[in-house]
Amino acid sequence: MANERYKHLSDIVQETFILGCPVAIEKGALLSDTVNNTTILRLRLKNASKKSIKFLSISAYMYDAANDSIIKSKFQEFAYLDLEVKPQDSFGDNQANILIEPNTRKVKIIFTKVVFTNEEVWRNDAQEIGVNFPEQESIEKIGSDLLSQCKREFELSGMSGVSSQNIKFIPVLQDEYWQCSCGYPNNNEDKTCLYCGMNKEWIFKNTDIIGLTEKLKEYNKKQEELSEKQRIENAQLAEEKKVQEEIQKEKEIIKKNKIRKYTKIIIPIVTVLVSIIIIVTTVIMPPIIQSSNYDKAINLMTEEKYSEAKLLLNSLGDYKDTEDFLKQINEKYLNTIATGNGYTVGLNSDRTVVVVGTNEYGQYNVEKWTDIIGIKTTYGNIIGLKSNGTVMAVGYSEDEQSNVEKWTDIIAISVSGGHIVGLKSDGTVVAVGANKYGECNVEKWRDIKAISATDRNTVGLKSDGTAIAVGLNEDGQCNVEDWSDIEDISASYRYTVGLKEDGTVVAVGTNEAGQCNVEKWRDVIGIKANYSNTFGLKSDGTVVAVGSNGAGQCNVEKWTDIISISPDSDFTVGLKSNGTVVAVGSNKFGRCNVGEWTGIIDISTVGGDHTVGLKSDGTVVAVGANQEGQCNVEKWTGIGFSLK
């Protein structure tokens, strides 16, 4: 049989490391080809550098079963050619390296040369094999409770492209190097692990037993408070139910005593009254109320009070041409301001774009953009949608996510840290950028009316109310095929949320922080999934929230008259119908200091440590971190579009 041809001889595990070596061994094996009597070396390698690799050469020293060298002082060289391996991507496992000595049972691998796509070269001319680093203690040594708290802190961290599965060991800090929680050694100047991408400062801080113990105490205290609150609410409900049952019993007794005496009189009267009530409440009043609210909304739009008009229009459902007016408002005032990591972007009324803040990845290269009708930002990118359906992009493009110049007929854009997705007018979808997990495999999608992209996943909403998803599915975040009657979608890292036509909400994926506990929500008109939190905007202007609440970012239960929500990893901002703004959660850098804002019609927080508000007069306000000048918007005027 075919599967008997290759016999597994031994596994290959990297035991020694050279600090600064740009390549690491993920796994490997020696196989015996019983047909050709050869021994095959297979390796799965990983780019452990910050640059893309196009060439690698290795030396393989061969040993027999007794660990004696087969060819004294000699080795066999292998090359991995014509590569284009991005940082932290895996490669090589599709290449079979045939060894010249079929009796080989063990090998020693030495990385000799790496050539990057920018033509830089790393060499190991001395054929160094590296050194054995001290064995690390398992992270499980801190105990299951503290480990669970560490995982909760990871969920709150918002680190994209990093998996909590890499938290295996207690990190080690030495004079010249540090060993990550994944086990990989890094130079001390490396701020993130080159192997797994974990942030150095974060991993040492959040595996510290003293710090974790304090955070666990806070978490347990909050859980106890929530449990007590739930217990009290349950007791109150039980008492209310008991009282209602007693009242009902009394009513039944009175009813039985009087029913015979008054049946002939009461029934005709009740019938008439009920008929009148039904007619008034179901036939006469609703049209009157809808008509009145509709007229008020039109007047508010005439007065350019779009925020208040939107709240009224949202309550009217499909009454008259309400949907068209909402679309006008959303098209004109959504995506006219946007925030990124250290920068802020504004869309001028003349359809040009302005930027303040960092220019690390060339974000300022928008000065020639014209006829832009919408802007989006991600970690280091700015994307502009033009009125003719084409798209512009500048900034970070390590994953080629800025290659959108050939797109046409685009009507909507969704972005993540590694890829960009565009919805075309014919209901098809295009995508560029990182595709490690198949998140860009949307070429066969049809009849799509909305899209939502997040790190490692892309979700589409079809016009028939069903949903489709591609990408990583290790937590079931792509299991949306059974959904129906969906009118909106929102995807986040490791989970996906859908809003149904009846105002209920569904969710799939990880629920470690309770972010998928939305089954009891009702009358919801808008949803936002964000890191490990889910928010729902209700038709009455209130807000519901579930998920991680370590910084109080879910404390929105007292909010009223809300028309828009902008959540970030540990704080949440809400826009009210009267143009004021509220905020809860971490107030790091003063990013929640929005209490004095007025006349606001749009808000943005995503991607940084600052909050930006667009005023109805076209000016912009900002609070929060300003080390890159990202809050220097005081001179901006004419931002946004007028409906006139």
Short mmCIF file of C-alpha atoms in Angstrom, two decimals, residues 224-517:
data_model
loop_
_atom_site.label_atom_id
_atom_site.label_comp_id
_atom_site.label_asym_id
_atom_site.label_seq_id
_atom_site.Cartn_x
_atom_site.Cartn_y
_atom_site.Cartn_z
CA GLU A 224 -18.98 37.58 43.49
CA GLU A 225 -20.60 40.99 43.09
CA LEU A 226 -22.22 39.86 39.85
CA SER A 227 -23.40 36.63 41.49
CA GLU A 228 -24.82 38.54 44.44
CA LYS A 229 -26.51 41.00 42.11
CA GLN A 230 -28.00 38.10 40.16
CA ARG A 231 -29.09 36.40 43.38
CA ILE A 232 -30.85 39.56 44.55
CA GLU A 233 -32.50 40.04 41.16
CA ASN A 234 -33.65 36.42 41.15
CA ALA A 235 -35.02 36.79 44.69
CA GLN A 236 -36.86 39.97 43.70
CA LEU A 237 -38.31 38.27 40.65
CA ALA A 238 -39.39 35.29 42.74
CA GLU A 239 -41.04 37.61 45.28
CA GLU A 240 -42.76 39.60 42.55
CA LYS A 241 -43.98 36.38 40.98
CA LYS A 242 -45.31 35.20 44.34
CA VAL A 243 -47.14 38.50 44.89
CA GLN A 244 -48.62 38.36 41.39
CA GLU A 245 -49.78 34.81 41.99
CA GLU A 246 -51.50 35.86 45.23
CA ILE A 247 -53.16 38.80 43.46
CA GLN A 248 -54.29 36.49 40.69
CA LYS A 249 -55.77 34.08 43.23
CA GLU A 250 -57.71 36.92 44.84
CA LYS A 251 -58.95 38.01 41.44
CA GLU A 252 -60.09 34.49 40.65
CA ILE A 253 -62.02 34.28 43.91
CA ILE A 254 -63.74 37.64 43.28
CA LYS A 255 -64.42 36.64 39.72
CA LYS A 256 -66.04 33.36 40.74
CA ASN A 257 -68.24 35.10 43.31
CA LYS A 258 -69.49 37.75 40.90
CA ILE A 259 -69.41 36.07 37.54
CA ARG A 260 -72.91 34.64 37.65
CA LYS A 261 -74.45 37.85 38.94
CA TYR A 262 -72.90 40.17 36.42
CA THR A 263 -72.30 38.00 33.37
CA LYS A 264 -75.17 39.41 31.36
CA ILE A 265 -74.07 43.01 32.07
CA ILE A 266 -70.27 42.72 31.98
CA ILE A 267 -69.76 40.67 28.85
CA PRO A 268 -71.39 43.17 26.43
CA ILE A 269 -69.58 46.12 28.05
CA VAL A 270 -66.20 44.38 28.08
CA THR A 271 -66.62 43.30 24.49
CA VAL A 272 -67.28 46.88 23.38
CA LEU A 273 -64.40 48.28 25.45
CA VAL A 274 -61.94 45.67 24.21
CA SER A 275 -62.96 46.34 20.63
CA ILE A 276 -62.44 50.07 21.11
CA ILE A 277 -59.03 49.53 22.75
CA ILE A 278 -57.91 47.19 19.99
CA ILE A 279 -58.97 49.63 17.29
CA VAL A 280 -57.27 52.57 19.00
CA THR A 281 -54.02 50.79 19.87
CA THR A 282 -53.56 48.76 16.71
CA VAL A 283 -55.31 50.74 13.99
CA ILE A 284 -55.54 54.43 14.88
CA MET A 285 -52.54 55.24 17.14
CA PRO A 286 -49.57 53.55 15.37
CA PRO A 287 -50.04 55.40 12.05
CA ILE A 288 -50.54 58.68 13.93
CA ILE A 289 -47.37 58.15 16.01
CA GLN A 290 -45.34 56.98 12.99
CA SER A 291 -46.51 59.91 10.89
CA SER A 292 -45.69 62.38 13.65
CA ASN A 293 -42.21 60.94 14.23
CA TYR A 294 -41.57 60.81 10.48
CA ASP A 295 -42.47 64.49 10.10
CA LYS A 296 -40.27 65.38 13.09
CA ALA A 297 -37.34 63.48 11.54
CA ILE A 298 -37.72 65.27 8.19
CA ASN A 299 -37.78 68.64 9.98
CA LEU A 300 -34.67 67.69 11.95
CA MET A 301 -32.88 66.78 8.71
CA THR A 302 -33.90 70.13 7.22
CA GLU A 303 -32.35 71.78 10.29
CA GLU A 304 -29.23 69.58 9.75
CA LYS A 305 -29.79 67.86 13.10
CA TYR A 306 -28.87 64.51 11.60
CA SER A 307 -28.07 62.69 14.84
CA GLU A 308 -31.52 63.34 16.34
CA ALA A 309 -33.18 62.58 12.99
CA LYS A 310 -31.37 59.24 12.82
CA LEU A 311 -32.65 58.16 16.27
CA LEU A 312 -36.26 58.87 15.24
CA LEU A 313 -35.87 57.20 11.85
CA ASN A 314 -34.40 54.09 13.48
CA SER A 315 -37.62 53.69 15.50
CA LEU A 316 -39.86 53.77 12.39
CA GLY A 317 -38.78 50.48 10.85
CA ASP A 318 -39.69 50.32 7.16
CA TYR A 319 -42.20 53.21 7.31
CA LYS A 320 -42.40 55.11 3.98
CA ASP A 321 -38.90 56.02 2.70
CA THR A 322 -37.26 55.89 6.15
CA GLU A 323 -34.62 53.45 4.93
CA ASP A 324 -33.56 55.81 2.12
CA PHE A 325 -33.15 58.74 4.53
CA LEU A 326 -31.09 56.62 6.93
CA LYS A 327 -28.91 55.51 4.05
CA GLN A 328 -28.31 59.15 3.09
CA ILE A 329 -27.31 60.08 6.62
CA ASN A 330 -25.03 57.05 7.01
CA GLU A 331 -23.36 57.59 3.64
CA LYS A 332 -22.65 61.22 4.38
CA TYR A 333 -21.52 61.05 7.99
CA LEU A 334 -20.06 57.59 8.46
CA ASN A 335 -16.36 57.09 7.65
CA THR A 336 -15.55 60.81 7.45
CA ILE A 337 -13.22 60.58 10.45
CA ALA A 338 -11.08 57.60 11.42
CA THR A 339 -8.34 56.77 13.90
CA GLY A 340 -5.31 54.52 13.67
CA ASN A 341 -2.40 53.59 15.88
CA GLY A 342 -0.87 57.04 16.46
CA TYR A 343 -2.71 58.96 13.74
CA THR A 344 -6.07 60.54 12.81
CA VAL A 345 -7.65 60.88 9.36
CA GLY A 346 -10.35 63.29 8.18
CA LEU A 347 -12.37 63.43 4.96
CA ASN A 348 -12.89 67.01 3.74
CA SER A 349 -16.12 68.26 2.20
CA ASP A 350 -14.21 68.69 -1.10
CA ARG A 351 -13.49 64.94 -0.93
CA THR A 352 -9.78 65.29 -0.17
CA VAL A 353 -8.12 63.72 2.87
CA VAL A 354 -6.08 65.15 5.77
CA VAL A 355 -3.88 63.31 8.28
CA VAL A 356 -2.16 64.18 11.56
CA GLY A 357 0.06 62.00 13.73
CA THR A 358 2.71 59.43 12.87
CA ASN A 359 3.93 58.93 9.32
CA GLU A 360 5.85 55.74 10.14
CA TYR A 361 4.38 53.80 7.20
CA GLY A 362 3.76 56.68 4.80
CA GLN A 363 0.25 57.50 6.04
CA TYR A 364 0.73 61.09 4.86
CA ASN A 365 0.86 60.01 1.21
CA VAL A 366 -2.78 60.99 0.66
CA GLU A 367 -2.19 64.54 -0.53
CA LYS A 368 -3.05 63.66 -4.13
CA TRP A 369 -6.23 61.77 -3.31
CA THR A 370 -9.42 63.26 -4.78
CA ASP A 371 -13.09 62.38 -5.04
CA ILE A 372 -12.95 60.25 -1.88
CA ILE A 373 -16.35 59.42 -0.33
CA GLY A 374 -15.29 57.19 2.59
CA ILE A 375 -12.19 56.36 4.63
CA LYS A 376 -11.11 53.37 6.69
CA THR A 377 -8.04 52.79 8.84
CA THR A 378 -6.26 49.83 10.35
CA TYR A 379 -2.97 49.39 12.25
CA GLY A 380 -0.83 51.32 9.77
CA ASN A 381 -3.03 51.79 6.70
CA ILE A 382 -5.43 54.36 5.29
CA ILE A 383 -7.94 53.17 2.70
CA GLY A 384 -10.07 55.55 0.63
CA LEU A 385 -13.18 54.67 -1.40
CA LYS A 386 -13.73 56.88 -4.46
CA SER A 387 -17.11 57.83 -5.94
CA ASN A 388 -16.33 55.84 -9.11
CA GLY A 389 -15.96 52.64 -7.09
CA THR A 390 -12.16 52.46 -7.16
CA VAL A 391 -10.02 52.30 -4.02
CA MET A 392 -6.83 53.99 -2.80
CA ALA A 393 -4.50 52.72 -0.04
CA VAL A 394 -1.31 53.87 1.67
CA GLY A 395 0.72 52.70 4.64
CA TYR A 396 1.95 49.39 5.99
CA SER A 397 1.92 46.69 3.31
CA GLU A 398 4.08 43.82 4.49
CA ASP A 399 1.20 41.50 3.54
CA GLU A 400 0.51 43.44 0.32
CA GLN A 401 -2.80 44.63 1.77
CA SER A 402 -2.39 47.95 -0.05
CA ASN A 403 -2.58 46.33 -3.51
CA VAL A 404 -6.12 47.56 -4.28
CA GLU A 405 -5.36 49.61 -7.38
CA LYS A 406 -7.16 47.19 -9.72
CA TRP A 407 -10.42 47.11 -7.76
CA THR A 408 -13.54 48.56 -9.45
CA ASP A 409 -17.25 48.95 -8.66
CA ILE A 410 -16.59 48.84 -4.89
CA ILE A 411 -19.42 50.03 -2.64
CA ALA A 412 -18.11 49.01 0.82
CA ILE A 413 -14.80 48.16 2.48
CA SER A 414 -13.88 46.23 5.63
CA VAL A 415 -10.34 46.04 7.01
CA SER A 416 -8.27 44.04 9.48
CA GLY A 417 -4.65 44.19 10.58
CA GLY A 418 -3.52 41.96 7.71
CA HIS A 419 -6.06 42.08 4.90
CA ILE A 420 -8.61 44.32 3.16
CA VAL A 421 -11.97 43.18 1.79
CA GLY A 422 -14.12 45.01 -0.78
CA LEU A 423 -17.80 44.50 -1.63
CA LYS A 424 -18.69 45.10 -5.28
CA SER A 425 -21.97 46.48 -6.61
CA ASP A 426 -22.82 43.12 -8.21
CA GLY A 427 -22.67 41.32 -4.83
CA THR A 428 -19.24 39.73 -5.38
CA VAL A 429 -16.28 40.25 -3.04
CA VAL A 430 -12.54 40.85 -3.48
CA ALA A 431 -9.73 40.64 -0.91
CA VAL A 432 -5.97 41.28 -0.66
CA GLY A 433 -3.37 40.79 2.04
CA ALA A 434 -2.50 38.04 4.47
CA ASN A 435 -4.16 34.75 3.54
CA LYS A 436 -2.46 32.35 5.93
CA TYR A 437 -5.78 30.90 7.08
CA GLY A 438 -7.75 31.35 3.84
CA GLU A 439 -9.28 34.63 5.02
CA CYS A 440 -9.00 36.06 1.49
CA ASN A 441 -10.69 33.10 -0.25
CA VAL A 442 -13.83 35.03 -1.19
CA GLU A 443 -13.63 34.81 -4.97
CA LYS A 444 -16.62 32.43 -5.20
CA TRP A 445 -18.94 34.51 -3.01
CA ARG A 446 -22.10 35.80 -4.66
CA ASP A 447 -25.15 37.85 -3.70
CA ILE A 448 -23.35 39.52 -0.76
CA LYS A 449 -24.75 42.73 0.74
CA ALA A 450 -22.42 43.30 3.73
CA ILE A 451 -18.92 42.26 4.81
CA SER A 452 -16.92 42.18 8.06
CA ALA A 453 -13.19 41.43 8.20
CA THR A 454 -11.13 40.66 11.28
CA ASP A 455 -7.68 39.13 11.86
CA ARG A 456 -7.74 35.62 10.31
CA ASN A 457 -11.42 35.70 9.21
CA THR A 458 -13.84 37.27 6.74
CA VAL A 459 -17.63 37.10 7.13
CA GLY A 460 -20.23 37.93 4.48
CA LEU A 461 -23.96 38.63 4.76
CA LYS A 462 -26.06 37.48 1.80
CA SER A 463 -29.16 39.26 0.52
CA ASP A 464 -31.33 36.30 1.57
CA GLY A 465 -30.34 36.83 5.22
CA THR A 466 -27.87 33.95 5.42
CA ALA A 467 -24.16 34.26 6.23
CA ILE A 468 -20.89 32.84 4.96
CA ALA A 469 -17.38 32.86 6.47
CA VAL A 470 -13.80 31.87 5.61
CA GLY A 471 -10.55 31.76 7.56
CA LEU A 472 -9.37 30.25 10.82
CA ASN A 473 -12.10 28.27 12.57
CA GLU A 474 -10.37 26.82 15.62
CA ASP A 475 -13.01 28.32 17.93
CA GLY A 476 -15.99 27.77 15.60
CA GLN A 477 -16.09 31.46 14.65
CA CYS A 478 -16.90 30.54 11.03
CA ASN A 479 -19.86 28.27 11.89
CA VAL A 480 -22.50 30.68 10.56
CA GLU A 481 -23.97 28.44 7.85
CA ASP A 482 -27.13 27.76 9.91
CA TRP A 483 -27.96 31.43 10.45
CA SER A 484 -31.05 32.91 8.79
CA ASP A 485 -32.96 36.21 8.74
CA ILE A 486 -29.71 38.11 9.47
CA GLU A 487 -29.63 41.83 8.71
CA ASP A 488 -26.18 42.77 10.07
CA ILE A 489 -22.90 41.06 11.00
CA SER A 490 -19.88 41.96 13.09
CA ALA A 491 -16.74 39.82 13.29
CA SER A 492 -14.06 40.01 15.95
CA TYR A 493 -10.98 38.02 16.85
CA ARG A 494 -12.15 34.39 17.48
CA TYR A 495 -15.93 35.03 17.38
CA THR A 496 -18.72 36.34 15.13
CA VAL A 497 -22.02 38.10 15.96
CA GLY A 498 -25.17 38.43 13.84
CA LEU A 499 -28.20 40.71 14.22
CA LYS A 500 -31.51 39.15 13.18
CA GLU A 501 -34.45 40.94 11.56
CA ASP A 502 -36.57 40.44 14.69
CA GLY A 503 -34.05 42.35 16.86
CA THR A 504 -32.50 39.25 18.46
CA VAL A 505 -28.79 38.43 18.26
CA VAL A 506 -26.79 35.25 17.59
CA ALA A 507 -23.10 34.53 18.15
CA VAL A 508 -20.58 31.75 17.49
CA GLY A 509 -16.94 31.21 18.47
CA THR A 510 -15.01 31.51 21.69
CA ASN A 511 -16.99 32.47 24.76
CA GLU A 512 -14.17 32.56 27.29
CA ALA A 513 -15.15 36.05 28.47
CA GLY A 514 -18.91 35.61 27.96
CA GLN A 515 -18.82 37.69 24.77
CA CYS A 516 -21.31 35.34 23.08
CA ASN A 517 -23.97 35.51 25.83
#
